[in-house]
PDB file of C-alpha atoms in Angstrom:
ATOM      1  CA  MET A1294     -33.017 -26.132 -38.018  1.00  0.00           C
ATOM      2  CA  THR A1295     -30.616 -27.638 -40.501  1.00  0.00           C
ATOM      3  CA  ARG A1296     -27.422 -29.432 -39.460  1.00  0.00           C
ATOM      4  CA  THR A1297     -25.336 -26.580 -40.912  1.00  0.00           C
ATOM      5  CA  THR A1298     -27.281 -24.018 -38.877  1.00  0.00           C
ATOM      6  CA  ARG A1299     -26.838 -26.056 -35.688  1.00  0.00           C
ATOM      7  CA  ILE A1300     -23.090 -26.227 -36.256  1.00  0.00           C
ATOM      8  CA  LEU A1301     -22.945 -22.469 -36.854  1.00  0.00           C
ATOM      9  CA  PHE A1302     -24.849 -21.752 -33.643  1.00  0.00           C
ATOM     10  CA  ALA A1303     -22.550 -24.068 -31.709  1.00  0.00           C
ATOM     11  CA  LEU A1304     -19.465 -22.295 -33.055  1.00  0.00           C
ATOM     12  CA  LEU A1305     -20.911 -18.882 -32.227  1.00  0.00           C
ATOM     13  CA  ALA A1306     -21.825 -20.008 -28.715  1.00  0.00           C
ATOM     14  CA  GLY A1307     -18.336 -21.329 -28.125  1.00  0.00           C
ATOM     15  CA  PHE A1308     -16.803 -18.083 -29.393  1.00  0.00           C
ATOM     16  CA  ALA A1309     -19.060 -16.013 -27.139  1.00  0.00           C
ATOM     17  CA  GLY A1310     -18.191 -18.214 -24.195  1.00  0.00           C
ATOM     18  CA  SER A1311     -14.485 -17.734 -24.788  1.00  0.00           C
ATOM     19  CA  LEU A1312     -14.946 -13.964 -24.873  1.00  0.00           C
ATOM     20  CA  GLY A1313     -16.831 -14.031 -21.607  1.00  0.00           C
ATOM     21  CA  ALA A1314     -14.361 -16.281 -19.810  1.00  0.00           C
ATOM     22  CA  GLN A1315     -12.168 -14.598 -17.258  1.00  0.00           C
ATOM     23  CA  SER A1316      -8.571 -15.426 -18.158  1.00  0.00           C
ATOM     24  CA  PRO A1317      -6.073 -14.676 -15.411  1.00  0.00           C
ATOM     25  CA  ALA A1318      -4.187 -11.440 -15.929  1.00  0.00           C
ATOM     26  CA  ALA A1319      -0.542 -11.874 -16.732  1.00  0.00           C
ATOM     27  CA  LYS A1320       1.729 -11.151 -13.813  1.00  0.00           C
ATOM     28  CA  PRO A1321       3.822  -8.024 -14.245  1.00  0.00           C
ATOM     29  CA  THR A1322       7.503  -8.321 -15.024  1.00  0.00           C
ATOM     30  CA  ILE A1323       9.737  -7.272 -12.141  1.00  0.00           C
ATOM     31  CA  VAL A1324      12.591  -4.966 -13.185  1.00  0.00           C
ATOM     32  CA  LEU A1325      15.303  -4.775 -10.512  1.00  0.00           C
ATOM     33  CA  VAL A1326      17.669  -1.791 -10.538  1.00  0.00           C
ATOM     34  CA  HIS A1327      20.797  -1.997  -8.395  1.00  0.00           C
ATOM     35  CA  GLY A1328      22.455   0.865  -6.563  1.00  0.00           C
ATOM     36  CA  ALA A1329      26.008   2.080  -6.216  1.00  0.00           C
ATOM     37  CA  PHE A1330      28.836  -0.280  -5.239  1.00  0.00           C
ATOM     38  CA  ALA A1331      26.844  -3.227  -6.599  1.00  0.00           C
ATOM     39  CA  ASP A1332      25.514  -4.784  -9.791  1.00  0.00           C
ATOM     40  CA  GLY A1333      22.526  -6.871 -10.858  1.00  0.00           C
ATOM     41  CA  SER A1334      23.792  -9.961  -9.045  1.00  0.00           C
ATOM     42  CA  SER A1335      23.145  -8.213  -5.725  1.00  0.00           C
ATOM     43  CA  TRP A1336      19.503  -9.310  -6.129  1.00  0.00           C
ATOM     44  CA  SER A1337      20.516 -12.986  -6.167  1.00  0.00           C
ATOM     45  CA  LYS A1338      18.566 -13.842  -3.004  1.00  0.00           C
ATOM     46  CA  VAL A1339      15.359 -12.091  -4.065  1.00  0.00           C
ATOM     47  CA  ILE A1340      15.214 -13.316  -7.671  1.00  0.00           C
ATOM     48  CA  PRO A1341      14.660 -17.034  -6.859  1.00  0.00           C
ATOM     49  CA  ILE A1342      11.745 -16.176  -4.574  1.00  0.00           C
ATOM     50  CA  LEU A1343      10.046 -14.080  -7.254  1.00  0.00           C
ATOM     51  CA  GLN A1344      10.693 -16.702  -9.932  1.00  0.00           C
ATOM     52  CA  ARG A1345       9.335 -19.446  -7.691  1.00  0.00           C
ATOM     53  CA  ASP A1346       6.155 -17.404  -7.356  1.00  0.00           C
ATOM     54  CA  GLY A1347       5.734 -17.164 -11.114  1.00  0.00           C
ATOM     55  CA  TYR A1348       7.206 -13.751 -11.921  1.00  0.00           C
ATOM     56  CA  THR A1349       9.411 -12.885 -14.848  1.00  0.00           C
ATOM     57  CA  VAL A1350      12.398 -10.992 -13.465  1.00  0.00           C
ATOM     58  CA  ILE A1351      15.179  -8.970 -15.053  1.00  0.00           C
ATOM     59  CA  ALA A1352      18.046  -7.364 -13.154  1.00  0.00           C
ATOM     60  CA  VAL A1353      19.419  -4.349 -14.993  1.00  0.00           C
ATOM     61  CA  GLN A1354      23.199  -3.970 -15.255  1.00  0.00           C
ATOM     62  CA  ASN A1355      23.761  -0.225 -15.051  1.00  0.00           C
ATOM     63  CA  PRO A1356      27.188   1.288 -15.833  1.00  0.00           C
ATOM     64  CA  LEU A1357      27.062   3.822 -12.944  1.00  0.00           C
ATOM     65  CA  THR A1358      28.842   6.332 -15.156  1.00  0.00           C
ATOM     66  CA  SER A1359      26.070   8.968 -15.113  1.00  0.00           C
ATOM     67  CA  LEU A1360      22.411   9.242 -14.181  1.00  0.00           C
ATOM     68  CA  ALA A1361      21.500   9.713 -17.861  1.00  0.00           C
ATOM     69  CA  ALA A1362      23.382   6.565 -18.894  1.00  0.00           C
ATOM     70  CA  ASP A1363      21.795   4.501 -16.131  1.00  0.00           C
ATOM     71  CA  ILE A1364      18.307   5.750 -16.996  1.00  0.00           C
ATOM     72  CA  GLU A1365      18.873   4.913 -20.656  1.00  0.00           C
ATOM     73  CA  THR A1366      20.169   1.424 -19.804  1.00  0.00           C
ATOM     74  CA  THR A1367      17.158   0.805 -17.575  1.00  0.00           C
ATOM     75  CA  LYS A1368      14.746   2.032 -20.236  1.00  0.00           C
ATOM     76  CA  ARG A1369      16.275  -0.338 -22.786  1.00  0.00           C
ATOM     77  CA  ALA A1370      15.731  -3.239 -20.420  1.00  0.00           C
ATOM     78  CA  MET A1371      12.152  -2.106 -19.829  1.00  0.00           C
ATOM     79  CA  ALA A1372      11.487  -1.824 -23.575  1.00  0.00           C
ATOM     80  CA  MET A1373      12.406  -5.471 -24.060  1.00  0.00           C
ATOM     81  CA  GLN A1374       9.542  -6.592 -21.805  1.00  0.00           C
ATOM     82  CA  THR A1375       5.868  -6.971 -22.677  1.00  0.00           C
ATOM     83  CA  GLY A1376       2.920  -6.136 -20.470  1.00  0.00           C
ATOM     84  CA  PRO A1377       2.854  -4.425 -17.081  1.00  0.00           C
ATOM     85  CA  LEU A1378       6.048  -3.651 -15.189  1.00  0.00           C
ATOM     86  CA  VAL A1379       7.027  -3.162 -11.564  1.00  0.00           C
ATOM     87  CA  LEU A1380      10.240  -1.169 -11.125  1.00  0.00           C
ATOM     88  CA  VAL A1381      12.324  -1.852  -8.029  1.00  0.00           C
ATOM     89  CA  GLY A1382      15.243   0.400  -7.112  1.00  0.00           C
ATOM     90  CA  HIS A1383      17.792   0.046  -4.334  1.00  0.00           C
ATOM     91  CA  SER A1384      19.721   3.041  -3.014  1.00  0.00           C
ATOM     92  CA  TYR A1385      20.913   5.102  -6.020  1.00  0.00           C
ATOM     93  CA  GLY A1386      18.733   2.840  -8.172  1.00  0.00           C
ATOM     94  CA  GLY A1387      15.743   4.633  -6.678  1.00  0.00           C
ATOM     95  CA  ALA A1388      16.797   7.813  -8.448  1.00  0.00           C
ATOM     96  CA  VAL A1389      17.097   5.831 -11.676  1.00  0.00           C
ATOM     97  CA  ILE A1390      13.570   4.377 -11.530  1.00  0.00           C
ATOM     98  CA  THR A1391      12.204   7.773 -10.479  1.00  0.00           C
ATOM     99  CA  GLN A1392      12.894   9.069 -13.967  1.00  0.00           C
ATOM    100  CA  ALA A1393      12.979   5.840 -15.998  1.00  0.00           C
ATOM    101  CA  GLY A1394       9.393   5.016 -15.029  1.00  0.00           C
ATOM    102  CA  ALA A1395       7.948   8.454 -15.764  1.00  0.00           C
ATOM    103  CA  GLY A1396       5.571   8.626 -18.715  1.00  0.00           C
ATOM    104  CA  ASN A1397       5.587   4.857 -19.340  1.00  0.00           C
ATOM    105  CA  ALA A1398       2.058   3.465 -19.252  1.00  0.00           C
ATOM    106  CA  ASN A1399       3.356  -0.060 -18.674  1.00  0.00           C
ATOM    107  CA  VAL A1400       4.862   0.866 -15.307  1.00  0.00           C
ATOM    108  CA  LYS A1401       2.186   0.074 -12.751  1.00  0.00           C
ATOM    109  CA  ALA A1402       4.138   0.252  -9.471  1.00  0.00           C
ATOM    110  CA  LEU A1403       7.423   1.453  -8.012  1.00  0.00           C
ATOM    111  CA  VAL A1404       9.259  -0.163  -5.113  1.00  0.00           C
ATOM    112  CA  TYR A1405      12.015   1.725  -3.304  1.00  0.00           C
ATOM    113  CA  VAL A1406      14.368  -0.361  -1.155  1.00  0.00           C
ATOM    114  CA  ALA A1407      16.322   1.956   1.177  1.00  0.00           C
ATOM    115  CA  ALA A1408      16.525   4.209  -1.840  1.00  0.00           C
ATOM    116  CA  PHE A1409      16.835   7.789  -2.982  1.00  0.00           C
ATOM    117  CA  ALA A1410      13.550   9.158  -4.322  1.00  0.00           C
ATOM    118  CA  PRO A1411      14.317  12.685  -5.536  1.00  0.00           C
ATOM    119  CA  ASP A1412      11.764  15.085  -6.913  1.00  0.00           C
ATOM    120  CA  SER A1413      12.174  16.523 -10.406  1.00  0.00           C
ATOM    121  CA  GLY A1414      14.962  19.085 -10.338  1.00  0.00           C
ATOM    122  CA  GLU A1415      16.163  17.899  -6.909  1.00  0.00           C
ATOM    123  CA  PRO A1416      19.758  16.624  -6.771  1.00  0.00           C
ATOM    124  CA  ILE A1417      20.159  13.072  -5.513  1.00  0.00           C
ATOM    125  CA  GLY A1418      22.349  14.243  -2.651  1.00  0.00           C
ATOM    126  CA  ALA A1419      20.208  17.271  -1.768  1.00  0.00           C
ATOM    127  CA  PHE A1420      19.538  16.227   1.822  1.00  0.00           C
ATOM    128  CA  GLY A1421      22.997  14.993   2.764  1.00  0.00           C
ATOM    129  CA  GLU A1422      23.581  17.720   5.337  1.00  0.00           C
ATOM    130  CA  ARG A1423      20.110  17.540   6.852  1.00  0.00           C
ATOM    131  CA  TYR A1424      20.239  13.746   7.088  1.00  0.00           C
ATOM    132  CA  PRO A1425      23.916  12.830   7.529  1.00  0.00           C
ATOM    133  CA  THR A1426      25.361   9.314   7.418  1.00  0.00           C
ATOM    134  CA  GLN A1427      28.689   7.656   8.061  1.00  0.00           C
ATOM    135  CA  LEU A1428      29.145   6.274   4.551  1.00  0.00           C
ATOM    136  CA  GLY A1429      31.283   9.168   3.354  1.00  0.00           C
ATOM    137  CA  THR A1430      33.987   8.244   5.884  1.00  0.00           C
ATOM    138  CA  GLY A1431      34.544   5.057   3.916  1.00  0.00           C
ATOM    139  CA  PHE A1432      34.762   6.518   0.392  1.00  0.00           C
ATOM    140  CA  ARG A1433      37.888   5.906  -1.646  1.00  0.00           C
ATOM    141  CA  PRO A1434      37.834   7.915  -4.921  1.00  0.00           C
ATOM    142  CA  ASP A1435      39.990   6.868  -7.856  1.00  0.00           C
ATOM    143  CA  ALA A1436      41.845   9.176 -10.247  1.00  0.00           C
ATOM    144  CA  ALA A1437      38.775   9.516 -12.504  1.00  0.00           C
ATOM    145  CA  GLY A1438      36.397  10.534  -9.719  1.00  0.00           C
ATOM    146  CA  PHE A1439      34.698   7.162  -9.246  1.00  0.00           C
ATOM    147  CA  LEU A1440      33.912   6.203  -5.663  1.00  0.00           C
ATOM    148  CA  TYR A1441      34.647   2.906  -3.935  1.00  0.00           C
ATOM    149  CA  ILE A1442      33.954   1.914  -0.353  1.00  0.00           C
ATOM    150  CA  ASP A1443      37.065   1.031   1.631  1.00  0.00           C
ATOM    151  CA  PRO A1444      36.899  -2.799   1.848  1.00  0.00           C
ATOM    152  CA  ALA A1445      37.928  -2.588   5.505  1.00  0.00           C
ATOM    153  CA  LYS A1446      34.779  -0.541   6.231  1.00  0.00           C
ATOM    154  CA  PHE A1447      32.377  -2.213   3.798  1.00  0.00           C
ATOM    155  CA  HIS A1448      30.855  -4.589   6.355  1.00  0.00           C
ATOM    156  CA  GLU A1449      30.387  -1.909   9.028  1.00  0.00           C
ATOM    157  CA  LEU A1450      29.003   0.851   6.807  1.00  0.00           C
ATOM    158  CA  PHE A1451      27.134  -1.038   4.105  1.00  0.00           C
ATOM    159  CA  ALA A1452      26.122  -4.524   5.188  1.00  0.00           C
ATOM    160  CA  ALA A1453      26.576  -4.992   8.937  1.00  0.00           C
ATOM    161  CA  ASP A1454      23.831  -7.644   9.211  1.00  0.00           C
ATOM    162  CA  VAL A1455      25.266  -9.838   6.436  1.00  0.00           C
ATOM    163  CA  PRO A1456      27.847 -12.545   7.261  1.00  0.00           C
ATOM    164  CA  LEU A1457      31.379 -11.173   7.138  1.00  0.00           C
ATOM    165  CA  ALA A1458      32.559 -13.720   4.589  1.00  0.00           C
ATOM    166  CA  GLU A1459      29.736 -12.647   2.270  1.00  0.00           C
ATOM    167  CA  THR A1460      30.485  -8.954   2.627  1.00  0.00           C
ATOM    168  CA  ARG A1461      34.156  -9.577   1.880  1.00  0.00           C
ATOM    169  CA  VAL A1462      33.097 -10.922  -1.509  1.00  0.00           C
ATOM    170  CA  ALA A1463      30.741  -7.963  -2.019  1.00  0.00           C
ATOM    171  CA  ALA A1464      33.545  -5.543  -1.129  1.00  0.00           C
ATOM    172  CA  ALA A1465      35.933  -7.225  -3.538  1.00  0.00           C
ATOM    173  CA  THR A1466      33.427  -7.144  -6.410  1.00  0.00           C
ATOM    174  CA  GLN A1467      31.858  -3.731  -5.727  1.00  0.00           C
ATOM    175  CA  LYS A1468      31.125  -1.589  -8.771  1.00  0.00           C
ATOM    176  CA  PRO A1469      32.211   2.047  -8.355  1.00  0.00           C
ATOM    177  CA  ILE A1470      29.968   4.993  -9.154  1.00  0.00           C
ATOM    178  CA  ILE A1471      30.955   8.378 -10.547  1.00  0.00           C
ATOM    179  CA  GLY A1472      30.962  10.731  -7.563  1.00  0.00           C
ATOM    180  CA  SER A1473      29.476  13.674  -9.446  1.00  0.00           C
ATOM    181  CA  VAL A1474      26.171  11.832  -9.915  1.00  0.00           C
ATOM    182  CA  PHE A1475      24.971  12.870  -6.447  1.00  0.00           C
ATOM    183  CA  GLY A1476      24.776  16.465  -7.646  1.00  0.00           C
ATOM    184  CA  VAL A1477      22.538  15.523 -10.590  1.00  0.00           C
ATOM    185  CA  ALA A1478      18.732  15.718 -10.542  1.00  0.00           C
ATOM    186  CA  PRO A1479      16.093  13.756 -12.471  1.00  0.00           C
ATOM    187  CA  ASP A1480      13.900  15.682 -14.899  1.00  0.00           C
ATOM    188  CA  GLN A1481      10.739  13.839 -13.875  1.00  0.00           C
ATOM    189  CA  ALA A1482       9.452  12.034 -10.796  1.00  0.00           C
ATOM    190  CA  ALA A1483       7.463   8.906 -11.591  1.00  0.00           C
ATOM    191  CA  TRP A1484       6.300   8.501  -7.989  1.00  0.00           C
ATOM    192  CA  LYS A1485       4.030  11.521  -8.414  1.00  0.00           C
ATOM    193  CA  THR A1486       1.698   9.538 -10.659  1.00  0.00           C
ATOM    194  CA  ILE A1487       2.556   5.850 -10.059  1.00  0.00           C
ATOM    195  CA  PRO A1488       1.635   3.930  -6.872  1.00  0.00           C
ATOM    196  CA  SER A1489       4.735   3.434  -4.748  1.00  0.00           C
ATOM    197  CA  TRP A1490       6.005   1.157  -2.007  1.00  0.00           C
ATOM    198  CA  TYR A1491       8.983   1.884   0.242  1.00  0.00           C
ATOM    199  CA  ILE A1492      11.146  -0.325   2.465  1.00  0.00           C
ATOM    200  CA  VAL A1493      12.922   1.596   5.229  1.00  0.00           C
ATOM    201  CA  SER A1494      16.087   0.003   6.625  1.00  0.00           C
ATOM    202  CA  GLN A1495      16.122   0.985  10.285  1.00  0.00           C
ATOM    203  CA  ASP A1496      19.863   0.350  10.817  1.00  0.00           C
ATOM    204  CA  ASP A1497      21.020   1.913   7.553  1.00  0.00           C
ATOM    205  CA  LYS A1498      24.380   3.711   7.698  1.00  0.00           C
ATOM    206  CA  ALA A1499      24.508   4.535   3.983  1.00  0.00           C
ATOM    207  CA  ILE A1500      21.224   6.475   3.725  1.00  0.00           C
ATOM    208  CA  ASN A1501      19.829   7.990   6.897  1.00  0.00           C
ATOM    209  CA  PRO A1502      16.662   6.056   7.868  1.00  0.00           C
ATOM    210  CA  ASP A1503      14.929   9.374   8.600  1.00  0.00           C
ATOM    211  CA  LEU A1504      15.611  10.476   5.034  1.00  0.00           C
ATOM    212  CA  GLU A1505      14.094   7.217   3.834  1.00  0.00           C
ATOM    213  CA  ARG A1506      11.025   7.947   5.952  1.00  0.00           C
ATOM    214  CA  PHE A1507      10.895  11.462   4.502  1.00  0.00           C
ATOM    215  CA  TYR A1508      10.904  10.101   0.966  1.00  0.00           C
ATOM    216  CA  ALA A1509       8.258   7.489   1.788  1.00  0.00           C
ATOM    217  CA  LYS A1510       5.963  10.039   3.419  1.00  0.00           C
ATOM    218  CA  ARG A1511       6.392  12.566   0.609  1.00  0.00           C
ATOM    219  CA  MET A1512       5.409  10.065  -2.073  1.00  0.00           C
ATOM    220  CA  LYS A1513       2.603   8.640   0.105  1.00  0.00           C
ATOM    221  CA  ALA A1514       4.152   5.212  -0.280  1.00  0.00           C
ATOM    222  CA  LYS A1515       2.926   2.042   1.378  1.00  0.00           C
ATOM    223  CA  THR A1516       5.790   1.715   3.814  1.00  0.00           C
ATOM    224  CA  THR A1517       7.429  -1.272   5.471  1.00  0.00           C
ATOM    225  CA  GLU A1518      10.194  -0.909   8.044  1.00  0.00           C
ATOM    226  CA  VAL A1519      12.727  -3.674   8.613  1.00  0.00           C
ATOM    227  CA  LYS A1520      15.551  -3.861  11.130  1.00  0.00           C
ATOM    228  CA  ALA A1521      18.271  -4.141   8.521  1.00  0.00           C
ATOM    229  CA  SER A1522      21.394  -2.554   7.127  1.00  0.00           C
ATOM    230  CA  HIS A1523      21.469  -0.806   3.759  1.00  0.00           C
ATOM    231  CA  VAL A1524      21.201  -4.161   1.968  1.00  0.00           C
ATOM    232  CA  ALA A1525      17.921  -5.564   3.264  1.00  0.00           C
ATOM    233  CA  PHE A1526      17.585  -7.613   0.066  1.00  0.00           C
ATOM    234  CA  LEU A1527      20.592  -9.652   1.254  1.00  0.00           C
ATOM    235  CA  SER A1528      19.762  -9.913   4.954  1.00  0.00           C
ATOM    236  CA  HIS A1529      15.947 -10.047   4.651  1.00  0.00           C
ATOM    237  CA  PRO A1530      15.207 -11.230   1.088  1.00  0.00           C
ATOM    238  CA  ALA A1531      11.830 -12.725   1.998  1.00  0.00           C
ATOM    239  CA  VAL A1532      10.620  -9.377   3.352  1.00  0.00           C
ATOM    240  CA  VAL A1533      11.809  -7.536   0.245  1.00  0.00           C
ATOM    241  CA  ALA A1534      10.250 -10.122  -2.074  1.00  0.00           C
ATOM    242  CA  ARG A1535       6.948  -9.916  -0.185  1.00  0.00           C
ATOM    243  CA  VAL A1536       6.751  -6.147  -0.611  1.00  0.00           C
ATOM    244  CA  ILE A1537       7.601  -6.452  -4.313  1.00  0.00           C
ATOM    245  CA  GLU A1538       4.827  -9.021  -4.714  1.00  0.00           C
ATOM    246  CA  GLU A1539       2.378  -6.766  -2.856  1.00  0.00           C
ATOM    247  CA  ALA A1540       3.205  -4.018  -5.336  1.00  0.00           C
ATOM    248  CA  ALA A1541       2.816  -6.458  -8.216  1.00  0.00           C
ATOM    249  CA  ALA A1542      -0.575  -7.588  -6.939  1.00  0.00           C
ATOM    250  CA  GLY A1543      -1.749  -4.003  -7.034  1.00  0.00           C
ATOM    251  CA  ALA A1544      -0.370  -3.476 -10.522  1.00  0.00           C
ATOM    252  CA  HIS A1545      -3.231  -5.106 -12.410  1.00  0.00           C
TER     253      HIS A1545
END
């Protein structure tokens, strides 16, 4: 065997070895979608945990002006990412990911955090009478039909297990949502084809916990219950991050 032949064989062997090596799969990007009366910064306690554990994270800043606009904004954020995605929606954000994730092969898992999970053609607020809550008693609409939560009731109705000083800031910075959106339905339901996880907040006064359980059962989600208010990601961020990471681990 000539020296040139030996070199060629060595190069081919090295190339074959590199093909056979098992390189670790890239972790999915976590796309966080906020709900009503909040913005992307509401995930501020969960994001550092996910980043510490090696995940790329993006928190979408939705306008809350219509379901269509919020879906489009979320899809633009998704399109900027490469590789697999895990979509996480809180409250109204669950309705957003329900349609935004449909038909996208990169979306490998959905995580609903005390969230709406409507079916296609089913209005977001379809079960309000069957599963009532106290949140409506705190609504303050403006002249354009956008809803705020009365700051005096924000702690009690929205975030009772979060320190009062913290909820005062959240109440002062809340982002209103157009009230008509709760009569709108998604055209598609991603949870019908994408593995889903659901976190039920047992002490939720914004979405009835039994409605959350209904959604979780209907989508056959892997369900975790936590004794928390509507904002478990603020009062129990480690629990929320753990569920997101469980979903991400199953997204490969």
